[in-house]
PDB file of C-alpha atoms and ligand atoms in Angstrom:
ATOM      1  CA  LYS A   1      59.876 134.543 -37.010  1.00  0.00           C
ATOM      2  CA  ARG A   2      62.387 137.287 -37.718  1.00  0.00           C
ATOM      3  CA  VAL A   3      59.620 139.663 -38.797  1.00  0.00           C
ATOM      4  CA  THR A   4      57.864 139.362 -35.440  1.00  0.00           C
ATOM      5  CA  THR A   5      61.106 140.024 -33.544  1.00  0.00           C
ATOM      6  CA  ASP A   6      61.702 143.134 -35.628  1.00  0.00           C
ATOM      7  CA  MET A   7      58.163 144.225 -35.037  1.00  0.00           C
ATOM      8  CA  GLU A   8      58.682 143.792 -31.307  1.00  0.00           C
ATOM      9  CA  THR A   9      61.912 145.754 -31.372  1.00  0.00           C
ATOM     10  CA  LEU A  10      60.260 148.484 -33.371  1.00  0.00           C
ATOM     11  CA  THR A  11      57.269 148.629 -31.065  1.00  0.00           C
ATOM     12  CA  LYS A  12      59.562 148.881 -28.066  1.00  0.00           C
ATOM     13  CA  GLU A  13      61.485 151.688 -29.698  1.00  0.00           C
ATOM     14  CA  VAL A  14      58.308 153.572 -30.522  1.00  0.00           C
ATOM     15  CA  GLU A  15      57.137 153.127 -26.948  1.00  0.00           C
ATOM     16  CA  ARG A  16      60.431 154.358 -25.588  1.00  0.00           C
ATOM     17  CA  PHE A  17      60.339 157.341 -27.897  1.00  0.00           C
ATOM     18  CA  ALA A  18      56.806 158.190 -26.748  1.00  0.00           C
ATOM     19  CA  GLU A  19      57.788 157.807 -23.103  1.00  0.00           C
ATOM     20  CA  ASN A  20      60.777 160.125 -23.518  1.00  0.00           C
ATOM     21  CA  LYS A  21      58.681 162.713 -25.307  1.00  0.00           C
ATOM     22  CA  LYS A  22      56.134 162.543 -22.527  1.00  0.00           C
ATOM     23  CA  LEU A  23      58.823 163.142 -19.919  1.00  0.00           C
ATOM     24  CA  GLU A  24      60.257 166.006 -21.951  1.00  0.00           C
ATOM     25  CA  ILE A  25      56.871 167.680 -22.216  1.00  0.00           C
ATOM     26  CA  GLU A  26      56.200 167.162 -18.532  1.00  0.00           C
ATOM     27  CA  SER A  27      59.482 168.788 -17.585  1.00  0.00           C
ATOM     28  CA  LEU A  28      58.694 171.710 -19.915  1.00  0.00           C
ATOM     29  CA  LYS A  29      55.324 172.032 -18.247  1.00  0.00           C
ATOM     30  CA  VAL A  30      56.940 172.062 -14.813  1.00  0.00           C
ATOM     31  CA  ARG A  31      59.343 174.772 -15.963  1.00  0.00           C
ATOM     32  CA  GLU A  32      56.527 176.754 -17.508  1.00  0.00           C
ATOM     33  CA  ASN A  33      54.488 176.560 -14.309  1.00  0.00           C
ATOM     34  CA  TYR A  34      57.523 177.565 -12.330  1.00  0.00           C
ATOM     35  CA  ARG A  35      58.013 180.629 -14.509  1.00  0.00           C
ATOM     36  CA  ARG A  36      54.351 181.543 -14.396  1.00  0.00           C
ATOM     37  CA  GLU A  37      54.330 181.227 -10.620  1.00  0.00           C
ATOM     38  CA  PHE A  38      57.488 183.320 -10.340  1.00  0.00           C
ATOM     39  CA  LEU A  39      55.987 186.108 -12.439  1.00  0.00           C
ATOM     40  CA  GLY A  40      52.742 185.929 -10.488  1.00  0.00           C
ATOM     41  CA  ASN A  41      54.659 186.228  -7.240  1.00  0.00           C
ATOM     42  CA  ILE A  42      56.690 189.171  -8.480  1.00  0.00           C
ATOM     43  CA  SER A  43      53.683 191.183  -9.545  1.00  0.00           C
ATOM     44  CA  HIS A  44      51.970 190.363  -6.277  1.00  0.00           C
ATOM     45  CA  GLU A  45      54.982 191.520  -4.229  1.00  0.00           C
ATOM     46  CA  LEU A  46      55.282 194.744  -6.196  1.00  0.00           C
ATOM     47  CA  LYS A  47      51.595 195.589  -6.088  1.00  0.00           C
ATOM     48  CA  THR A  48      51.295 196.230  -2.356  1.00  0.00           C
ATOM     49  CA  PRO A  49      54.032 198.879  -2.057  1.00  0.00           C
ATOM     50  CA  LEU A  50      53.052 200.427  -5.401  1.00  0.00           C
ATOM     51  CA  PHE A  51      49.432 200.883  -4.370  1.00  0.00           C
ATOM     52  CA  THR A  52      50.566 202.301  -1.054  1.00  0.00           C
ATOM     53  CA  VAL A  53      52.697 204.901  -2.801  1.00  0.00           C
ATOM     54  CA  GLN A  54      49.856 205.699  -5.192  1.00  0.00           C
ATOM     55  CA  GLY A  55      47.458 206.025  -2.278  1.00  0.00           C
ATOM     56  CA  TYR A  56      49.588 208.717  -0.625  1.00  0.00           C
ATOM     57  CA  ILE A  57      50.141 210.589  -3.885  1.00  0.00           C
ATOM     58  CA  LEU A  58      46.437 210.600  -4.733  1.00  0.00           C
ATOM     59  CA  THR A  59      45.495 211.800  -1.250  1.00  0.00           C
ATOM     60  CA  LEU A  60      48.016 214.615  -1.591  1.00  0.00           C
ATOM     61  CA  LEU A  61      46.659 215.555  -5.008  1.00  0.00           C
ATOM     62  CA  GLU A  62      43.124 215.545  -3.684  1.00  0.00           C
ATOM     63  CA  GLY A  63      43.863 218.257  -1.164  1.00  0.00           C
ATOM     64  CA  ALA A  64      46.048 216.902   1.631  1.00  0.00           C
ATOM     65  CA  MET A  65      48.882 218.904   0.059  1.00  0.00           C
ATOM     66  CA  LYS A  66      47.582 222.104   1.706  1.00  0.00           C
ATOM     67  CA  ASP A  67      48.436 220.976   5.212  1.00  0.00           C
ATOM     68  CA  LYS A  68      52.172 221.257   5.704  1.00  0.00           C
ATOM     69  CA  SER A  69      52.586 218.550   8.336  1.00  0.00           C
ATOM     70  CA  VAL A  70      50.342 216.090   6.492  1.00  0.00           C
ATOM     71  CA  ARG A  71      52.239 216.793   3.301  1.00  0.00           C
ATOM     72  CA  LYS A  72      55.544 215.923   4.903  1.00  0.00           C
ATOM     73  CA  LYS A  73      54.209 212.786   6.571  1.00  0.00           C
ATOM     74  CA  TYR A  74      52.631 211.488   3.367  1.00  0.00           C
ATOM     75  CA  LEU A  75      55.689 212.193   1.296  1.00  0.00           C
ATOM     76  CA  GLN A  76      57.822 210.336   3.837  1.00  0.00           C
ATOM     77  CA  ARG A  77      55.470 207.367   3.703  1.00  0.00           C
ATOM     78  CA  ALA A  78      55.437 207.391  -0.087  1.00  0.00           C
ATOM     79  CA  ASN A  79      59.204 207.437  -0.004  1.00  0.00           C
ATOM     80  CA  LYS A  80      59.216 204.417   2.356  1.00  0.00           C
ATOM     81  CA  GLY A  81      57.107 202.584  -0.203  1.00  0.00           C
ATOM     82  CA  VAL A  82      59.550 203.452  -2.961  1.00  0.00           C
ATOM     83  CA  GLU A  83      62.437 202.275  -0.773  1.00  0.00           C
ATOM     84  CA  ARG A  84      60.648 199.002  -0.265  1.00  0.00           C
ATOM     85  CA  LEU A  85      60.172 198.610  -4.034  1.00  0.00           C
ATOM     86  CA  ILE A  86      63.873 199.206  -4.607  1.00  0.00           C
ATOM     87  CA  TYR A  87      64.695 196.639  -1.949  1.00  0.00           C
ATOM     88  CA  ILE A  88      62.437 194.029  -3.561  1.00  0.00           C
ATOM     89  CA  ILE A  89      63.894 194.687  -7.002  1.00  0.00           C
ATOM     90  CA  LYS A  90      67.438 194.321  -5.678  1.00  0.00           C
ATOM     91  CA  ASP A  91      66.503 190.969  -4.128  1.00  0.00           C
ATOM     92  CA  LEU A  92      64.871 189.846  -7.366  1.00  0.00           C
ATOM     93  CA  ASP A  93      67.972 190.764  -9.266  1.00  0.00           C
ATOM     94  CA  MET A  94      70.114 188.822  -6.830  1.00  0.00           C
ATOM     95  CA  ILE A  95      67.941 185.699  -6.839  1.00  0.00           C
ATOM     96  CA  THR A  96      67.835 185.672 -10.645  1.00  0.00           C
ATOM     97  CA  LYS A  97      71.614 185.869 -10.830  1.00  0.00           C
ATOM     98  CA  LEU A  98      71.994 183.150  -8.211  1.00  0.00           C
ATOM     99  CA  GLU A  99      69.510 180.871  -9.941  1.00  0.00           C
ATOM    100  CA  VAL A 100      71.116 181.039 -13.338  1.00  0.00           C
ATOM    101  CA  GLY A 101      74.491 180.519 -11.696  1.00  0.00           C
ATOM    102  CA  ASP A 102      75.592 183.925 -12.885  1.00  0.00           C
ATOM    103  CA  LEU A 103      77.185 184.997  -9.657  1.00  0.00           C
ATOM    104  CA  ASN A 104      80.898 184.425  -9.446  1.00  0.00           C
ATOM    105  CA  LEU A 105      82.210 184.073  -5.956  1.00  0.00           C
ATOM    106  CA  ASN A 106      85.050 186.332  -5.062  1.00  0.00           C
ATOM    107  CA  GLU A 107      86.684 184.287  -2.325  1.00  0.00           C
ATOM    108  CA  GLU A 108      89.405 185.563  -0.044  1.00  0.00           C
ATOM    109  CA  ASP A 109      90.649 185.226   3.537  1.00  0.00           C
ATOM    110  CA  PHE A 110      88.963 187.592   5.944  1.00  0.00           C
ATOM    111  CA  ASN A 111      88.220 187.977   9.635  1.00  0.00           C
ATOM    112  CA  ILE A 112      84.666 186.814  10.266  1.00  0.00           C
ATOM    113  CA  ILE A 113      84.598 188.386  13.745  1.00  0.00           C
ATOM    114  CA  GLU A 114      85.191 191.784  12.226  1.00  0.00           C
ATOM    115  CA  LEU A 115      82.472 191.185   9.637  1.00  0.00           C
ATOM    116  CA  VAL A 116      79.898 190.245  12.287  1.00  0.00           C
ATOM    117  CA  GLN A 117      80.875 193.385  14.200  1.00  0.00           C
ATOM    118  CA  ASN A 118      80.348 195.494  11.059  1.00  0.00           C
ATOM    119  CA  VAL A 119      76.928 194.010  10.472  1.00  0.00           C
ATOM    120  CA  PHE A 120      76.019 194.673  14.112  1.00  0.00           C
ATOM    121  CA  ASP A 121      77.047 198.309  13.724  1.00  0.00           C
ATOM    122  CA  LEU A 122      74.884 198.662  10.624  1.00  0.00           C
ATOM    123  CA  LEU A 123      71.859 197.063  12.267  1.00  0.00           C
ATOM    124  CA  GLU A 124      72.179 198.626  15.688  1.00  0.00           C
ATOM    125  CA  MET A 125      69.521 201.273  15.053  1.00  0.00           C
ATOM    126  CA  LYS A 126      67.071 198.786  13.618  1.00  0.00           C
ATOM    127  CA  ALA A 127      67.502 196.527  16.647  1.00  0.00           C
ATOM    128  CA  ALA A 128      67.270 199.436  19.101  1.00  0.00           C
ATOM    129  CA  LYS A 129      63.918 200.495  17.621  1.00  0.00           C
ATOM    130  CA  LYS A 130      62.528 197.168  18.765  1.00  0.00           C
ATOM    131  CA  ARG A 131      64.645 197.184  21.915  1.00  0.00           C
ATOM    132  CA  ILE A 132      66.418 194.029  20.773  1.00  0.00           C
ATOM    133  CA  THR A 133      69.909 193.415  22.118  1.00  0.00           C
ATOM    134  CA  LEU A 134      72.513 192.089  19.719  1.00  0.00           C
ATOM    135  CA  THR A 135      75.122 189.948  21.435  1.00  0.00           C
ATOM    136  CA  PHE A 136      78.198 188.220  20.147  1.00  0.00           C
ATOM    137  CA  ASP A 137      79.729 185.107  21.604  1.00  0.00           C
ATOM    138  CA  VAL A 138      83.038 183.772  20.310  1.00  0.00           C
ATOM    139  CA  ASP A 139      85.480 181.194  21.545  1.00  0.00           C
ATOM    140  CA  TYR A 140      88.334 182.982  19.859  1.00  0.00           C
ATOM    141  CA  GLU A 141      90.388 186.018  20.714  1.00  0.00           C
ATOM    142  CA  ASP A 142      89.666 188.701  18.193  1.00  0.00           C
ATOM    143  CA  SER A 143      90.161 187.074  14.855  1.00  0.00           C
ATOM    144  CA  ILE A 144      89.117 183.979  13.057  1.00  0.00           C
ATOM    145  CA  PHE A 145      89.920 183.905   9.386  1.00  0.00           C
ATOM    146  CA  VAL A 146      87.646 182.186   6.915  1.00  0.00           C
ATOM    147  CA  TYR A 147      87.903 181.690   3.186  1.00  0.00           C
ATOM    148  CA  ALA A 148      84.742 182.941   1.468  1.00  0.00           C
ATOM    149  CA  ASP A 149      83.152 185.763  -0.507  1.00  0.00           C
ATOM    150  CA  ARG A 150      83.115 188.539   2.067  1.00  0.00           C
ATOM    151  CA  GLU A 151      80.418 190.636   0.475  1.00  0.00           C
ATOM    152  CA  ARG A 152      78.048 187.686   0.003  1.00  0.00           C
ATOM    153  CA  ILE A 153      78.630 186.442   3.546  1.00  0.00           C
ATOM    154  CA  GLN A 154      77.870 189.946   4.781  1.00  0.00           C
ATOM    155  CA  GLN A 155      74.554 189.629   2.975  1.00  0.00           C
ATOM    156  CA  VAL A 156      73.882 186.217   4.563  1.00  0.00           C
ATOM    157  CA  LEU A 157      74.569 187.619   8.036  1.00  0.00           C
ATOM    158  CA  THR A 158      72.524 190.732   7.345  1.00  0.00           C
ATOM    159  CA  ASN A 159      69.501 188.808   6.089  1.00  0.00           C
ATOM    160  CA  LEU A 160      69.573 186.399   9.033  1.00  0.00           C
ATOM    161  CA  ILE A 161      70.052 189.103  11.658  1.00  0.00           C
ATOM    162  CA  VAL A 162      67.435 191.369  10.072  1.00  0.00           C
ATOM    163  CA  ASN A 163      64.992 188.450  10.208  1.00  0.00           C
ATOM    164  CA  SER A 164      65.786 187.816  13.866  1.00  0.00           C
ATOM    165  CA  ILE A 165      64.924 191.452  14.530  1.00  0.00           C
ATOM    166  CA  LYS A 166      61.819 191.498  12.311  1.00  0.00           C
ATOM    167  CA  TYR A 167      60.406 188.312  13.791  1.00  0.00           C
ATOM    168  CA  GLY A 168      61.812 188.946  17.242  1.00  0.00           C
ATOM    169  CA  VAL A 169      59.870 190.124  20.256  1.00  0.00           C
ATOM    170  CA  LYS A 170      60.216 193.517  21.923  1.00  0.00           C
ATOM    171  CA  ASP A 171      63.048 193.485  24.462  1.00  0.00           C
ATOM    172  CA  GLY A 172      64.325 190.273  22.941  1.00  0.00           C
ATOM    173  CA  THR A 173      67.837 189.214  22.029  1.00  0.00           C
ATOM    174  CA  THR A 174      69.703 188.057  18.983  1.00  0.00           C
ATOM    175  CA  GLU A 175      72.910 186.240  19.599  1.00  0.00           C
ATOM    176  CA  VAL A 176      75.593 185.456  17.063  1.00  0.00           C
ATOM    177  CA  SER A 177      78.104 182.816  17.980  1.00  0.00           C
ATOM    178  CA  ILE A 178      81.017 181.296  16.143  1.00  0.00           C
ATOM    179  CA  GLU A 179      82.442 177.951  17.063  1.00  0.00           C
ATOM    180  CA  GLU A 180      84.721 175.229  15.798  1.00  0.00           C
ATOM    181  CA  PHE A 181      82.902 172.712  13.663  1.00  0.00           C
ATOM    182  CA  VAL A 182      84.203 169.653  11.866  1.00  0.00           C
ATOM    183  CA  GLN A 183      87.757 169.854  10.643  1.00  0.00           C
ATOM    184  CA  ASN A 184      88.630 173.158   8.968  1.00  0.00           C
ATOM    185  CA  LYS A 185      85.190 174.603   9.418  1.00  0.00           C
ATOM    186  CA  VAL A 186      83.453 177.041  11.675  1.00  0.00           C
ATOM    187  CA  LEU A 187      79.773 177.147  12.499  1.00  0.00           C
ATOM    188  CA  ILE A 188      78.084 180.515  12.686  1.00  0.00           C
ATOM    189  CA  ARG A 189      74.831 180.623  14.594  1.00  0.00           C
ATOM    190  CA  ILE A 190      72.196 183.313  14.748  1.00  0.00           C
ATOM    191  CA  THR A 191      69.833 182.645  17.619  1.00  0.00           C
ATOM    192  CA  ASP A 192      66.776 184.639  18.603  1.00  0.00           C
ATOM    193  CA  ASN A 193      64.043 184.323  21.207  1.00  0.00           C
ATOM    194  CA  GLY A 194      61.415 185.623  18.803  1.00  0.00           C
ATOM    195  CA  GLU A 195      58.109 184.342  17.509  1.00  0.00           C
ATOM    196  CA  GLY A 196      59.549 181.082  16.172  1.00  0.00           C
ATOM    197  CA  ILE A 197      58.262 178.975  13.295  1.00  0.00           C
ATOM    198  CA  GLU A 198      55.765 176.161  13.254  1.00  0.00           C
ATOM    199  CA  LYS A 199      57.175 172.734  12.421  1.00  0.00           C
ATOM    200  CA  GLU A 200      55.173 172.326   9.219  1.00  0.00           C
ATOM    201  CA  ASN A 201      56.567 175.592   7.851  1.00  0.00           C
ATOM    202  CA  ILE A 202      60.217 174.975   8.609  1.00  0.00           C
ATOM    203  CA  THR A 203      60.866 172.879   5.515  1.00  0.00           C
ATOM    204  CA  ARG A 204      59.435 175.574   3.260  1.00  0.00           C
ATOM    205  CA  LEU A 205      61.319 178.554   4.688  1.00  0.00           C
ATOM    206  CA  PHE A 206      63.979 178.637   2.013  1.00  0.00           C
ATOM    207  CA  GLU A 207      61.516 178.656  -0.882  1.00  0.00           C
ATOM    208  CA  ARG A 208      61.282 181.837  -2.878  1.00  0.00           C
ATOM    209  CA  PHE A 209      58.432 184.047  -1.697  1.00  0.00           C
ATOM    210  CA  PHE A 210      57.496 181.710   1.124  1.00  0.00           C
ATOM    211  CA  ARG A 211      56.189 183.466   4.198  1.00  0.00           C
ATOM    212  CA  VAL A 212      54.482 182.223   7.275  1.00  0.00           C
ATOM    213  CA  ASP A 213      52.229 185.282   7.376  1.00  0.00           C
ATOM    214  CA  LYS A 214      50.766 185.599   3.927  1.00  0.00           C
ATOM    215  CA  SER A 215      48.430 188.493   4.566  1.00  0.00           C
ATOM    216  CA  GLY A 216      49.012 191.545   2.409  1.00  0.00           C
ATOM    217  CA  SER A 217      48.916 193.662   5.537  1.00  0.00           C
ATOM    218  CA  ARG A 218      51.980 192.009   7.078  1.00  0.00           C
ATOM    219  CA  LYS A 219      53.511 194.278   9.624  1.00  0.00           C
ATOM    220  CA  GLU A 220      56.992 193.322   8.507  1.00  0.00           C
ATOM    221  CA  GLY A 221      58.000 194.289   4.998  1.00  0.00           C
ATOM    222  CA  GLY A 222      60.320 192.209   2.923  1.00  0.00           C
ATOM    223  CA  SER A 223      60.472 190.404  -0.361  1.00  0.00           C
ATOM    224  CA  GLY A 224      60.052 186.839   0.862  1.00  0.00           C
ATOM    225  CA  LEU A 225      63.352 186.203  -0.923  1.00  0.00           C
ATOM    226  CA  GLY A 226      65.792 186.766   1.945  1.00  0.00           C
ATOM    227  CA  LEU A 227      66.180 183.155   3.003  1.00  0.00           C
ATOM    228  CA  ALA A 228      66.194 181.839  -0.580  1.00  0.00           C
ATOM    229  CA  ILE A 229      69.130 184.178  -1.230  1.00  0.00           C
ATOM    230  CA  VAL A 230      70.868 183.068   1.961  1.00  0.00           C
ATOM    231  CA  LYS A 231      70.558 179.395   1.023  1.00  0.00           C
ATOM    232  CA  HIS A 232      71.836 179.982  -2.510  1.00  0.00           C
ATOM    233  CA  ILE A 233      74.882 181.887  -1.282  1.00  0.00           C
ATOM    234  CA  VAL A 234      75.770 179.297   1.366  1.00  0.00           C
ATOM    235  CA  GLU A 235      75.365 176.461  -1.118  1.00  0.00           C
ATOM    236  CA  ALA A 236      77.383 178.297  -3.760  1.00  0.00           C
ATOM    237  CA  HIS A 237      80.209 178.087  -1.197  1.00  0.00           C
ATOM    238  CA  LYS A 238      79.478 174.328  -0.966  1.00  0.00           C
ATOM    239  CA  GLU A 239      78.591 174.866   2.672  1.00  0.00           C
ATOM    240  CA  LYS A 240      75.540 173.918   4.699  1.00  0.00           C
ATOM    241  CA  ILE A 241      72.741 175.822   6.355  1.00  0.00           C
ATOM    242  CA  TYR A 242      70.591 174.570   9.211  1.00  0.00           C
ATOM    243  CA  VAL A 243      67.514 175.792  10.979  1.00  0.00           C
ATOM    244  CA  GLU A 244      65.887 174.876  14.237  1.00  0.00           C
ATOM    245  CA  SER A 245      62.855 176.635  15.572  1.00  0.00           C
ATOM    246  CA  GLN A 246      60.024 176.361  17.996  1.00  0.00           C
ATOM    247  CA  LEU A 247      56.874 178.416  17.937  1.00  0.00           C
ATOM    248  CA  GLU A 248      56.869 181.156  20.563  1.00  0.00           C
ATOM    249  CA  VAL A 249      60.312 180.116  21.783  1.00  0.00           C
ATOM    250  CA  GLY A 250      62.680 181.227  19.052  1.00  0.00           C
ATOM    251  CA  SER A 251      64.752 180.251  16.062  1.00  0.00           C
ATOM    252  CA  GLU A 252      68.296 179.368  15.310  1.00  0.00           C
ATOM    253  CA  PHE A 253      69.803 179.586  11.853  1.00  0.00           C
ATOM    254  CA  SER A 254      73.354 178.350  11.411  1.00  0.00           C
ATOM    255  CA  PHE A 255      75.752 177.850   8.542  1.00  0.00           C
ATOM    256  CA  THR A 256      79.246 176.551   8.043  1.00  0.00           C
ATOM    257  CA  LEU A 257      82.281 178.268   6.510  1.00  0.00           C
ATOM    258  CA  GLU A 258      85.709 177.067   5.590  1.00  0.00           C
ATOM    259  CA  LYS A 259      88.571 178.287   7.759  1.00  0.00           C
ATOM    260  CA  ALA A 260      91.397 180.042   5.994  1.00  0.00           C
ATOM    261  CA  LYS A 261      94.438 177.799   5.523  1.00  0.00           C
TER     262      LYS A 261
HETATM  263  P1  ADP P   1      60.760 187.921   4.371  1.00  0.00           P
HETATM  264  O1  ADP P   1      61.377 188.166   5.706  1.00  0.00           O
HETATM  265  O2  ADP P   1      61.040 188.990   3.387  1.00  0.00           O
HETATM  266  O3  ADP P   1      59.293 187.581   4.450  1.00  0.00           O
HETATM  267  P2  ADP P   1      62.546 185.590   4.195  1.00  0.00           P
HETATM  268  O4  ADP P   1      62.823 184.685   3.035  1.00  0.00           O
HETATM  269  O5  ADP P   1      63.696 186.285   4.799  1.00  0.00           O
HETATM  270  O6  ADP P   1      61.426 186.617   3.713  1.00  0.00           O
HETATM  271  O7  ADP P   1      61.818 184.733   5.325  1.00  0.00           O
HETATM  272  C1  ADP P   1      60.716 183.909   4.979  1.00  0.00           C
HETATM  273  C2  ADP P   1      59.777 183.731   6.156  1.00  0.00           C
HETATM  274  O8  ADP P   1      60.401 182.943   7.168  1.00  0.00           O
HETATM  275  C3  ADP P   1      59.398 185.022   6.848  1.00  0.00           C
HETATM  276  O9  ADP P   1      58.325 185.661   6.212  1.00  0.00           O
HETATM  277  C4  ADP P   1      59.044 184.535   8.250  1.00  0.00           C
HETATM  278  O10 ADP P   1      57.715 184.048   8.245  1.00  0.00           O
HETATM  279  C5  ADP P   1      59.970 183.341   8.451  1.00  0.00           C
HETATM  280  N1  ADP P   1      61.189 183.681   9.252  1.00  0.00           N
HETATM  281  C6  ADP P   1      62.422 183.967   8.785  1.00  0.00           C
HETATM  282  N2  ADP P   1      63.303 184.189   9.784  1.00  0.00           N
HETATM  283  C7  ADP P   1      62.613 184.050  10.926  1.00  0.00           C
HETATM  284  C8  ADP P   1      62.955 184.152  12.327  1.00  0.00           C
HETATM  285  N3  ADP P   1      64.193 184.452  12.747  1.00  0.00           N
HETATM  286  N4  ADP P   1      61.963 183.926  13.236  1.00  0.00           N
HETATM  287  C9  ADP P   1      60.702 183.620  12.833  1.00  0.00           C
HETATM  288  N5  ADP P   1      60.319 183.510  11.536  1.00  0.00           N
HETATM  289  C10 ADP P   1      61.255 183.709  10.598  1.00  0.00           C
END
């Protein structure tokens, strides 16, 4: 009698062991796939600008160098490609740090109104090129202090506003507003009347490398990492990010921040 019970216990243990091993291997496989996909994405993102740069250099070497105006134009374009590569590498560096939790927040009290104004100043030219008006709507006088990592929040605002310009329409608007939210929080909204996002794509926006327009000849450059970075930074602050969008109407991204005490 006892022998059978022991046998049963043993069998159960063996089964449990096998089940655990299976789960372990599956999770390793998931991680391995994840890594493989990440590397695949990186090389894909780097290839387009690299080949562009190479294209201009080769054309110059093959004779275009002789014409002064062509030479200048091609060198400028090659330089744009290099700038884009640098931009992608910076984003990759940032996302890697954020994903391994290697980014310490440097939180302090600062005036969020001033920060939005700074970001507007920096992006004014970019917006003007597309004749997009940047507007700011606040309930407060001229200061509202929040407690957060200023530099990271500047990046969040920059990424969101740059997107509203990139995916905005000519003569469109981007509005930033700040309002009281639940107790001790403010809600910062970035609203555009741009191309908008289809419902089925909204849930995937914050994934690394996700883009609505996947064609290699996208008119808007970028790394496909901007929103993944934004989400990581907001969540590192233990805050929330929301998105609402309608195709051909516009998008609204918003996130919360803690008010300074
Ligand atoms: P990137 O802009 O480099 O492609 P992001 O992670 O910043 O990468 O954005 C991912 C995708 O989300 C974009 O490619 C675009 O399709 C979509 N998107 C982001 N912001 C907006 C916006 N304001 N309006 C419309 N589409 C947007």
